[in-house]
PDB file of C-alpha atoms in Angstrom:
ATOM      1  CA  MET A 263     -57.084  13.235  33.063  1.00  0.00           C
ATOM      2  CA  ASN A 264     -56.410   9.521  33.635  1.00  0.00           C
ATOM      3  CA  ILE A 265     -53.440   8.579  31.472  1.00  0.00           C
ATOM      4  CA  LYS A 266     -51.951   5.103  31.326  1.00  0.00           C
ATOM      5  CA  PRO A 267     -48.273   4.675  32.301  1.00  0.00           C
ATOM      6  CA  ASP A 268     -47.281   3.530  28.820  1.00  0.00           C
ATOM      7  CA  ASP A 269     -48.837   6.715  27.377  1.00  0.00           C
ATOM      8  CA  TYR A 270     -46.552   8.769  29.624  1.00  0.00           C
ATOM      9  CA  TYR A 271     -43.614   6.702  28.486  1.00  0.00           C
ATOM     10  CA  TYR A 272     -44.254   7.076  24.770  1.00  0.00           C
ATOM     11  CA  ALA A 273     -44.985  10.796  25.089  1.00  0.00           C
ATOM     12  CA  VAL A 274     -41.668  11.380  26.883  1.00  0.00           C
ATOM     13  CA  MET A 275     -39.689   9.241  24.466  1.00  0.00           C
ATOM     14  CA  ARG A 276     -41.222  10.697  21.306  1.00  0.00           C
ATOM     15  CA  SER A 277     -40.544  14.196  22.615  1.00  0.00           C
ATOM     16  CA  ALA A 278     -36.978  13.246  23.559  1.00  0.00           C
ATOM     17  CA  MET A 279     -36.342  11.675  20.154  1.00  0.00           C
ATOM     18  CA  ARG A 280     -37.237  14.986  18.494  1.00  0.00           C
ATOM     19  CA  LEU A 281     -34.798  17.086  20.500  1.00  0.00           C
ATOM     20  CA  PRO A 282     -31.964  18.615  18.453  1.00  0.00           C
ATOM     21  CA  GLY A 283     -28.763  16.597  18.598  1.00  0.00           C
ATOM     22  CA  VAL A 284     -30.308  13.417  19.992  1.00  0.00           C
ATOM     23  CA  ARG A 285     -29.710  11.311  16.926  1.00  0.00           C
ATOM     24  CA  VAL A 286     -26.176   9.865  16.717  1.00  0.00           C
ATOM     25  CA  LYS A 287     -25.116   8.777  13.236  1.00  0.00           C
ATOM     26  CA  ARG A 288     -23.335   5.440  13.551  1.00  0.00           C
ATOM     27  CA  GLU A 289     -20.649   6.000  10.926  1.00  0.00           C
ATOM     28  CA  ASP A 290     -19.757   9.511  12.097  1.00  0.00           C
ATOM     29  CA  PHE A 291     -19.601   8.426  15.723  1.00  0.00           C
ATOM     30  CA  LEU A 292     -17.419   5.385  15.086  1.00  0.00           C
ATOM     31  CA  ARG A 293     -15.022   7.345  12.898  1.00  0.00           C
ATOM     32  CA  GLU A 294     -14.609  10.052  15.530  1.00  0.00           C
ATOM     33  CA  ALA A 295     -14.368   7.623  18.451  1.00  0.00           C
ATOM     34  CA  LEU A 296     -11.892   5.242  16.812  1.00  0.00           C
ATOM     35  CA  LYS A 297      -9.680   7.471  14.662  1.00  0.00           C
ATOM     36  CA  ARG A 298      -7.014   7.909  17.337  1.00  0.00           C
ATOM     37  CA  GLN A 299      -7.271   4.349  18.604  1.00  0.00           C
ATOM     38  CA  VAL A 300      -6.821   2.124  15.547  1.00  0.00           C
ATOM     39  CA  LYS A 301      -5.156   1.928  12.153  1.00  0.00           C
ATOM     40  CA  PRO A 302      -7.024   3.354   9.122  1.00  0.00           C
ATOM     41  CA  GLN A 303      -7.835  -0.082   7.700  1.00  0.00           C
ATOM     42  CA  GLN A 304      -9.232  -1.258  11.009  1.00  0.00           C
ATOM     43  CA  LEU A 305     -11.343   1.870  11.189  1.00  0.00           C
ATOM     44  CA  GLU A 306     -12.835   1.226   7.759  1.00  0.00           C
ATOM     45  CA  THR A 307     -13.601  -2.387   8.655  1.00  0.00           C
ATOM     46  CA  ALA A 308     -15.228  -1.303  11.923  1.00  0.00           C
ATOM     47  CA  VAL A 309     -17.521   1.090  10.061  1.00  0.00           C
ATOM     48  CA  GLU A 310     -18.365  -1.420   7.329  1.00  0.00           C
ATOM     49  CA  SER A 311     -18.926  -4.299   9.757  1.00  0.00           C
ATOM     50  CA  THR A 312     -18.352  -3.943  13.522  1.00  0.00           C
ATOM     51  CA  PRO A 313     -15.466  -2.962  15.816  1.00  0.00           C
ATOM     52  CA  ALA A 314     -15.237  -6.587  16.976  1.00  0.00           C
ATOM     53  CA  GLU A 315     -15.051  -7.911  13.419  1.00  0.00           C
ATOM     54  CA  ALA A 316     -12.302  -5.359  12.773  1.00  0.00           C
ATOM     55  CA  GLY A 317     -10.330  -7.045  15.541  1.00  0.00           C
ATOM     56  CA  ILE A 318     -10.355  -4.014  17.823  1.00  0.00           C
ATOM     57  CA  PRO A 319      -9.645  -5.261  21.367  1.00  0.00           C
ATOM     58  CA  LEU A 320     -12.581  -5.218  23.747  1.00  0.00           C
ATOM     59  CA  LYS A 321     -10.366  -3.312  26.176  1.00  0.00           C
ATOM     60  CA  THR A 322     -10.151  -0.448  23.682  1.00  0.00           C
ATOM     61  CA  ILE A 323     -13.915  -0.425  23.080  1.00  0.00           C
ATOM     62  CA  ASN A 324     -14.572  -0.463  26.820  1.00  0.00           C
ATOM     63  CA  LYS A 325     -12.315   2.548  27.254  1.00  0.00           C
ATOM     64  CA  ILE A 326     -14.200   4.483  24.571  1.00  0.00           C
ATOM     65  CA  ALA A 327     -17.539   3.444  26.080  1.00  0.00           C
ATOM     66  CA  LYS A 328     -16.436   4.646  29.501  1.00  0.00           C
ATOM     67  CA  LYS A 329     -15.571   8.041  28.013  1.00  0.00           C
ATOM     68  CA  ALA A 330     -18.960   8.228  26.281  1.00  0.00           C
ATOM     69  CA  ILE A 331     -20.719   7.496  29.573  1.00  0.00           C
ATOM     70  CA  TRP A 332     -18.709  10.176  31.343  1.00  0.00           C
ATOM     71  CA  THR A 333     -19.467  12.731  28.605  1.00  0.00           C
ATOM     72  CA  GLU A 334     -23.222  12.175  28.631  1.00  0.00           C
ATOM     73  CA  THR A 335     -23.317  12.013  32.450  1.00  0.00           C
ATOM     74  CA  ARG A 336     -21.592  15.392  32.625  1.00  0.00           C
ATOM     75  CA  ARG A 337     -23.992  16.864  30.100  1.00  0.00           C
ATOM     76  CA  VAL A 338     -27.113  15.499  31.738  1.00  0.00           C
ATOM     77  CA  THR A 339     -26.223  17.152  35.039  1.00  0.00           C
ATOM     78  CA  ALA A 340     -26.320  20.508  33.274  1.00  0.00           C
ATOM     79  CA  ILE A 341     -29.883  20.122  32.053  1.00  0.00           C
ATOM     80  CA  SER A 342     -31.956  23.275  32.475  1.00  0.00           C
ATOM     81  CA  ALA A 343     -35.461  22.733  33.820  1.00  0.00           C
ATOM     82  CA  THR A 344     -36.609  25.656  31.711  1.00  0.00           C
ATOM     83  CA  ALA A 345     -35.619  24.034  28.418  1.00  0.00           C
ATOM     84  CA  GLY A 346     -38.496  23.643  26.027  1.00  0.00           C
ATOM     85  CA  ALA A 347     -39.850  20.248  25.042  1.00  0.00           C
ATOM     86  CA  PRO A 348     -41.304  19.612  21.580  1.00  0.00           C
ATOM     87  CA  GLY A 349     -45.072  19.564  21.404  1.00  0.00           C
ATOM     88  CA  GLY A 350     -47.417  17.537  19.252  1.00  0.00           C
ATOM     89  CA  PHE A 351     -48.832  15.182  21.880  1.00  0.00           C
ATOM     90  CA  ALA A 352     -52.017  15.453  23.879  1.00  0.00           C
ATOM     91  CA  ILE A 353     -50.161  15.281  27.191  1.00  0.00           C
ATOM     92  CA  ALA A 354     -46.993  17.103  26.151  1.00  0.00           C
ATOM     93  CA  GLY A 355     -47.923  20.060  28.313  1.00  0.00           C
ATOM     94  CA  THR A 356     -47.704  17.853  31.399  1.00  0.00           C
ATOM     95  CA  LEU A 357     -44.152  16.699  30.677  1.00  0.00           C
ATOM     96  CA  PRO A 358     -41.352  18.328  32.692  1.00  0.00           C
ATOM     97  CA  ALA A 359     -38.747  19.632  30.272  1.00  0.00           C
ATOM     98  CA  ASP A 360     -35.896  18.225  32.343  1.00  0.00           C
ATOM     99  CA  LEU A 361     -37.385  14.714  32.132  1.00  0.00           C
ATOM    100  CA  VAL A 362     -37.562  14.946  28.328  1.00  0.00           C
ATOM    101  CA  GLN A 363     -34.009  16.285  28.204  1.00  0.00           C
ATOM    102  CA  TYR A 364     -32.848  13.511  30.530  1.00  0.00           C
ATOM    103  CA  PHE A 365     -34.140  10.821  28.224  1.00  0.00           C
ATOM    104  CA  GLY A 366     -32.695  12.680  25.254  1.00  0.00           C
ATOM    105  CA  HIS A 367     -29.268  12.064  26.771  1.00  0.00           C
ATOM    106  CA  VAL A 368     -30.206   8.466  27.560  1.00  0.00           C
ATOM    107  CA  ILE A 369     -31.049   7.942  23.881  1.00  0.00           C
ATOM    108  CA  ARG A 370     -27.791   9.548  22.766  1.00  0.00           C
ATOM    109  CA  LEU A 371     -25.784   7.270  25.025  1.00  0.00           C
ATOM    110  CA  GLN A 372     -27.737   4.175  24.023  1.00  0.00           C
ATOM    111  CA  GLN A 373     -26.798   4.756  20.398  1.00  0.00           C
ATOM    112  CA  LYS A 374     -23.135   5.255  21.187  1.00  0.00           C
ATOM    113  CA  LEU A 375     -22.927   2.075  23.246  1.00  0.00           C
ATOM    114  CA  ILE A 376     -24.794  -0.201  20.879  1.00  0.00           C
ATOM    115  CA  TYR A 377     -22.700   0.981  17.920  1.00  0.00           C
ATOM    116  CA  LEU A 378     -19.476   0.343  19.798  1.00  0.00           C
ATOM    117  CA  TYR A 379     -20.601  -3.160  20.708  1.00  0.00           C
ATOM    118  CA  GLY A 380     -21.707  -4.289  17.268  1.00  0.00           C
ATOM    119  CA  TRP A 381     -25.263  -3.146  16.551  1.00  0.00           C
ATOM    120  CA  GLU A 382     -26.724  -1.664  13.403  1.00  0.00           C
ATOM    121  CA  GLU A 383     -27.814   1.942  12.783  1.00  0.00           C
ATOM    122  CA  ILE A 384     -30.991   2.549  14.756  1.00  0.00           C
ATOM    123  CA  ALA A 385     -32.340   5.399  12.654  1.00  0.00           C
ATOM    124  CA  THR A 386     -33.847   5.025   9.191  1.00  0.00           C
ATOM    125  CA  ASP A 387     -31.887   5.444   5.965  1.00  0.00           C
ATOM    126  CA  ASP A 388     -32.953   9.092   5.776  1.00  0.00           C
ATOM    127  CA  GLY A 389     -31.562   9.733   9.250  1.00  0.00           C
ATOM    128  CA  GLU A 390     -34.837   9.890  11.146  1.00  0.00           C
ATOM    129  CA  PHE A 391     -36.206   7.942  14.088  1.00  0.00           C
ATOM    130  CA  ASN A 392     -39.394   5.986  13.463  1.00  0.00           C
ATOM    131  CA  GLU A 393     -41.625   3.694  15.492  1.00  0.00           C
ATOM    132  CA  GLU A 394     -39.268   0.766  15.032  1.00  0.00           C
ATOM    133  CA  SER A 395     -36.441   2.937  16.367  1.00  0.00           C
ATOM    134  CA  LEU A 396     -38.583   3.704  19.404  1.00  0.00           C
ATOM    135  CA  GLU A 397     -39.271   0.018  20.016  1.00  0.00           C
ATOM    136  CA  GLN A 398     -35.584  -0.856  19.783  1.00  0.00           C
ATOM    137  CA  LEU A 399     -34.646   1.960  22.142  1.00  0.00           C
ATOM    138  CA  THR A 400     -37.330   0.728  24.526  1.00  0.00           C
ATOM    139  CA  LEU A 401     -35.840  -2.755  24.665  1.00  0.00           C
ATOM    140  CA  PHE A 402     -32.393  -1.382  25.494  1.00  0.00           C
ATOM    141  CA  LEU A 403     -33.970   0.902  28.086  1.00  0.00           C
ATOM    142  CA  GLY A 404     -35.397  -2.223  29.656  1.00  0.00           C
ATOM    143  CA  VAL A 405     -31.861  -3.546  29.979  1.00  0.00           C
ATOM    144  CA  MET A 406     -30.736  -0.283  31.563  1.00  0.00           C
ATOM    145  CA  PHE A 407     -33.508  -0.439  34.150  1.00  0.00           C
ATOM    146  CA  GLY A 408     -32.937  -4.095  34.949  1.00  0.00           C
ATOM    147  CA  VAL A 409     -36.037  -5.570  33.290  1.00  0.00           C
ATOM    148  CA  LYS A 410     -34.994  -9.228  33.055  1.00  0.00           C
ATOM    149  CA  SER A 411     -37.306 -10.067  30.169  1.00  0.00           C
ATOM    150  CA  ALA A 412     -35.588  -7.361  28.084  1.00  0.00           C
ATOM    151  CA  GLU A 413     -32.152  -8.789  28.876  1.00  0.00           C
ATOM    152  CA  GLU A 414     -33.339 -12.294  28.039  1.00  0.00           C
ATOM    153  CA  ALA A 415     -34.913 -11.165  24.774  1.00  0.00           C
ATOM    154  CA  VAL A 416     -31.747  -9.481  23.500  1.00  0.00           C
ATOM    155  CA  SER A 417     -29.566 -12.390  24.643  1.00  0.00           C
ATOM    156  CA  GLN A 418     -31.833 -14.879  22.897  1.00  0.00           C
ATOM    157  CA  LEU A 419     -31.744 -12.816  19.733  1.00  0.00           C
ATOM    158  CA  ILE A 420     -27.960 -13.026  19.676  1.00  0.00           C
ATOM    159  CA  SER A 421     -28.000 -16.765  20.406  1.00  0.00           C
ATOM    160  CA  ASP A 422     -30.479 -17.491  17.614  1.00  0.00           C
ATOM    161  CA  ARG A 423     -28.999 -15.371  14.883  1.00  0.00           C
ATOM    162  CA  ASP A 424     -27.108 -16.857  11.968  1.00  0.00           C
ATOM    163  CA  SER A 425     -23.376 -16.459  12.491  1.00  0.00           C
ATOM    164  CA  GLU A 426     -23.103 -15.234   8.900  1.00  0.00           C
ATOM    165  CA  ALA A 427     -25.883 -12.669   9.243  1.00  0.00           C
ATOM    166  CA  GLU A 428     -25.347  -8.934   9.203  1.00  0.00           C
ATOM    167  CA  ARG A 429     -25.167  -6.977  12.429  1.00  0.00           C
ATOM    168  CA  PRO A 430     -28.225  -7.764  14.511  1.00  0.00           C
ATOM    169  CA  GLN A 431     -31.406  -5.786  14.314  1.00  0.00           C
ATOM    170  CA  LEU A 432     -34.295  -6.359  16.658  1.00  0.00           C
ATOM    171  CA  PRO A 433     -37.422  -8.129  15.319  1.00  0.00           C
ATOM    172  CA  THR A 434     -39.719  -5.874  17.274  1.00  0.00           C
ATOM    173  CA  ALA A 435     -42.957  -7.574  16.179  1.00  0.00           C
ATOM    174  CA  VAL A 436     -41.835 -10.774  17.882  1.00  0.00           C
ATOM    175  CA  LEU A 437     -40.668  -8.870  20.958  1.00  0.00           C
ATOM    176  CA  TYR A 438     -43.776  -6.712  21.334  1.00  0.00           C
ATOM    177  CA  PRO A 439     -44.914  -8.209  24.690  1.00  0.00           C
ATOM    178  CA  VAL A 440     -41.505  -7.438  26.202  1.00  0.00           C
ATOM    179  CA  ILE A 441     -41.504  -3.926  24.766  1.00  0.00           C
ATOM    180  CA  ALA A 442     -45.007  -3.300  26.130  1.00  0.00           C
ATOM    181  CA  LYS A 443     -43.892  -4.434  29.588  1.00  0.00           C
ATOM    182  CA  VAL A 444     -40.899  -2.091  29.550  1.00  0.00           C
ATOM    183  CA  ALA A 445     -43.057   0.845  28.381  1.00  0.00           C
ATOM    184  CA  THR A 446     -45.518   0.270  31.219  1.00  0.00           C
ATOM    185  CA  THR A 447     -42.781  -0.162  33.847  1.00  0.00           C
ATOM    186  CA  LEU A 448     -40.906   2.967  32.823  1.00  0.00           C
ATOM    187  CA  GLY A 449     -44.105   4.924  32.254  1.00  0.00           C
ATOM    188  CA  TYR A 450     -45.028   4.303  35.873  1.00  0.00           C
ATOM    189  CA  LYS A 451     -41.638   5.671  36.986  1.00  0.00           C
ATOM    190  CA  MET A 452     -42.074   8.700  34.737  1.00  0.00           C
ATOM    191  CA  SER A 453     -45.576   9.467  35.981  1.00  0.00           C
ATOM    192  CA  LYS A 454     -44.248   9.369  39.540  1.00  0.00           C
ATOM    193  CA  HIS A 455     -41.605  11.868  38.482  1.00  0.00           C
ATOM    194  CA  ILE A 456     -44.301  14.136  37.031  1.00  0.00           C
ATOM    195  CA  PHE A 457     -46.257  13.964  40.284  1.00  0.00           C
ATOM    196  CA  ALA A 458     -43.134  14.725  42.287  1.00  0.00           C
ATOM    197  CA  ARG A 459     -42.418  17.764  40.115  1.00  0.00           C
ATOM    198  CA  GLY A 460     -45.885  19.137  40.807  1.00  0.00           C
ATOM    199  CA  LEU A 461     -45.480  18.518  44.521  1.00  0.00           C
ATOM    200  CA  SER A 462     -42.121  20.261  44.626  1.00  0.00           C
ATOM    201  CA  LYS A 463     -43.706  23.351  43.071  1.00  0.00           C
ATOM    202  CA  ALA A 464     -46.371  23.360  45.776  1.00  0.00           C
ATOM    203  CA  VAL A 465     -43.787  22.810  48.527  1.00  0.00           C
ATOM    204  CA  PRO A 466     -40.510  24.249  47.144  1.00  0.00           C
ATOM    205  CA  ILE A 467     -38.273  22.956  49.929  1.00  0.00           C
ATOM    206  CA  MET A 468     -39.128  19.408  48.839  1.00  0.00           C
ATOM    207  CA  GLY A 469     -37.698  19.999  45.381  1.00  0.00           C
ATOM    208  CA  ALA A 470     -34.219  18.878  46.406  1.00  0.00           C
ATOM    209  CA  PHE A 471     -35.521  15.613  47.811  1.00  0.00           C
ATOM    210  CA  THR A 472     -38.103  14.458  45.270  1.00  0.00           C
ATOM    211  CA  SER A 473     -37.058  12.748  42.069  1.00  0.00           C
ATOM    212  CA  GLY A 474     -39.860  10.310  41.354  1.00  0.00           C
ATOM    213  CA  GLY A 475     -37.416   7.459  40.773  1.00  0.00           C
ATOM    214  CA  VAL A 476     -35.750   9.117  37.771  1.00  0.00           C
ATOM    215  CA  THR A 477     -32.837  11.299  38.881  1.00  0.00           C
ATOM    216  CA  TYR A 478     -29.734  12.624  37.265  1.00  0.00           C
ATOM    217  CA  THR A 479     -27.588  10.770  39.759  1.00  0.00           C
ATOM    218  CA  ALA A 480     -29.001   7.495  38.400  1.00  0.00           C
ATOM    219  CA  PHE A 481     -27.708   8.184  34.892  1.00  0.00           C
ATOM    220  CA  LYS A 482     -24.235   6.704  35.313  1.00  0.00           C
ATOM    221  CA  PRO A 483     -25.308   3.451  37.042  1.00  0.00           C
ATOM    222  CA  LEU A 484     -27.993   2.868  34.397  1.00  0.00           C
ATOM    223  CA  SER A 485     -25.455   3.521  31.646  1.00  0.00           C
ATOM    224  CA  LYS A 486     -22.924   1.179  33.205  1.00  0.00           C
ATOM    225  CA  ARG A 487     -25.560  -1.559  33.426  1.00  0.00           C
ATOM    226  CA  LEU A 488     -26.212  -1.314  29.684  1.00  0.00           C
ATOM    227  CA  GLN A 489     -22.484  -1.297  28.925  1.00  0.00           C
ATOM    228  CA  THR A 490     -21.858  -4.324  31.133  1.00  0.00           C
ATOM    229  CA  PHE A 491     -24.642  -6.206  29.364  1.00  0.00           C
ATOM    230  CA  LEU A 492     -23.558  -5.268  25.838  1.00  0.00           C
ATOM    231  CA  LYS A 493     -19.863  -6.030  26.284  1.00  0.00           C
ATOM    232  CA  ALA A 494     -20.679  -9.544  27.520  1.00  0.00           C
ATOM    233  CA  LEU A 495     -22.542 -10.462  24.315  1.00  0.00           C
ATOM    234  CA  PRO A 496     -20.647 -12.580  21.754  1.00  0.00           C
ATOM    235  CA  ILE A 497     -20.975  -9.947  19.011  1.00  0.00           C
ATOM    236  CA  ALA A 498     -18.864  -7.557  21.074  1.00  0.00           C
ATOM    237  CA  ASP A 499     -15.921  -9.937  21.481  1.00  0.00           C
ATOM    238  CA  PRO A 500     -13.351 -10.093  18.635  1.00  0.00           C
ATOM    239  CA  LYS A 501     -12.428 -13.619  19.691  1.00  0.00           C
ATOM    240  CA  SER A 502     -16.009 -14.797  19.193  1.00  0.00           C
ATOM    241  CA  VAL A 503     -16.897 -13.061  15.933  1.00  0.00           C
ATOM    242  CA  ARG A 504     -13.595 -13.957  14.209  1.00  0.00           C
ATOM    243  CA  LYS A 505     -13.620 -17.704  14.879  1.00  0.00           C
TER     244      LYS A 505
END
């Protein structure tokens, strides 16, 4: 079956988005992450607006982000290859469960980082992911994997937004060409991973050496890249948003 790279990508991501515990509710996360770090009034302002607008020092947010990265990195290393992946897609049976679980943790961490650095809830009002959620996650994944057009698109969005506007959301219709590029790029990496998994089953000794470009050891560097990008944006800096 000849499947396009972007089809692999969307199948993996849609399966990962349906895993239990993948969705991170913005308000609950911020309350838990900040309750021991700031005063009650600051906490309420951070939830209602953003941590930066609440005047929480970037140093404090960076510390919390670092802990979140460590937590998800530790969890992702414990992924079981026998874990089941949700079905419902034509190629779901070809998806390694550990790859789906891996991107489940990527999605969890993405949400934590973007909420800390000033972004809006990524799920719908009823607490579910939809296609727009997927497109937004894809753009941030592009940042994680060093896709320059994704970085430029998010940076431009921040530069163009009205300073009085609410927390930024991504106009995905405008950014569709960038999103499509990221999906194809990452889909190619994922399909290589799938091939490598099949090869390692045929030649077991190769299993320790084949990762198809997506390995657990890459999780922390990818996470740090997203954090570094997000913390440099004006919306993450109390000095910028409170001028």
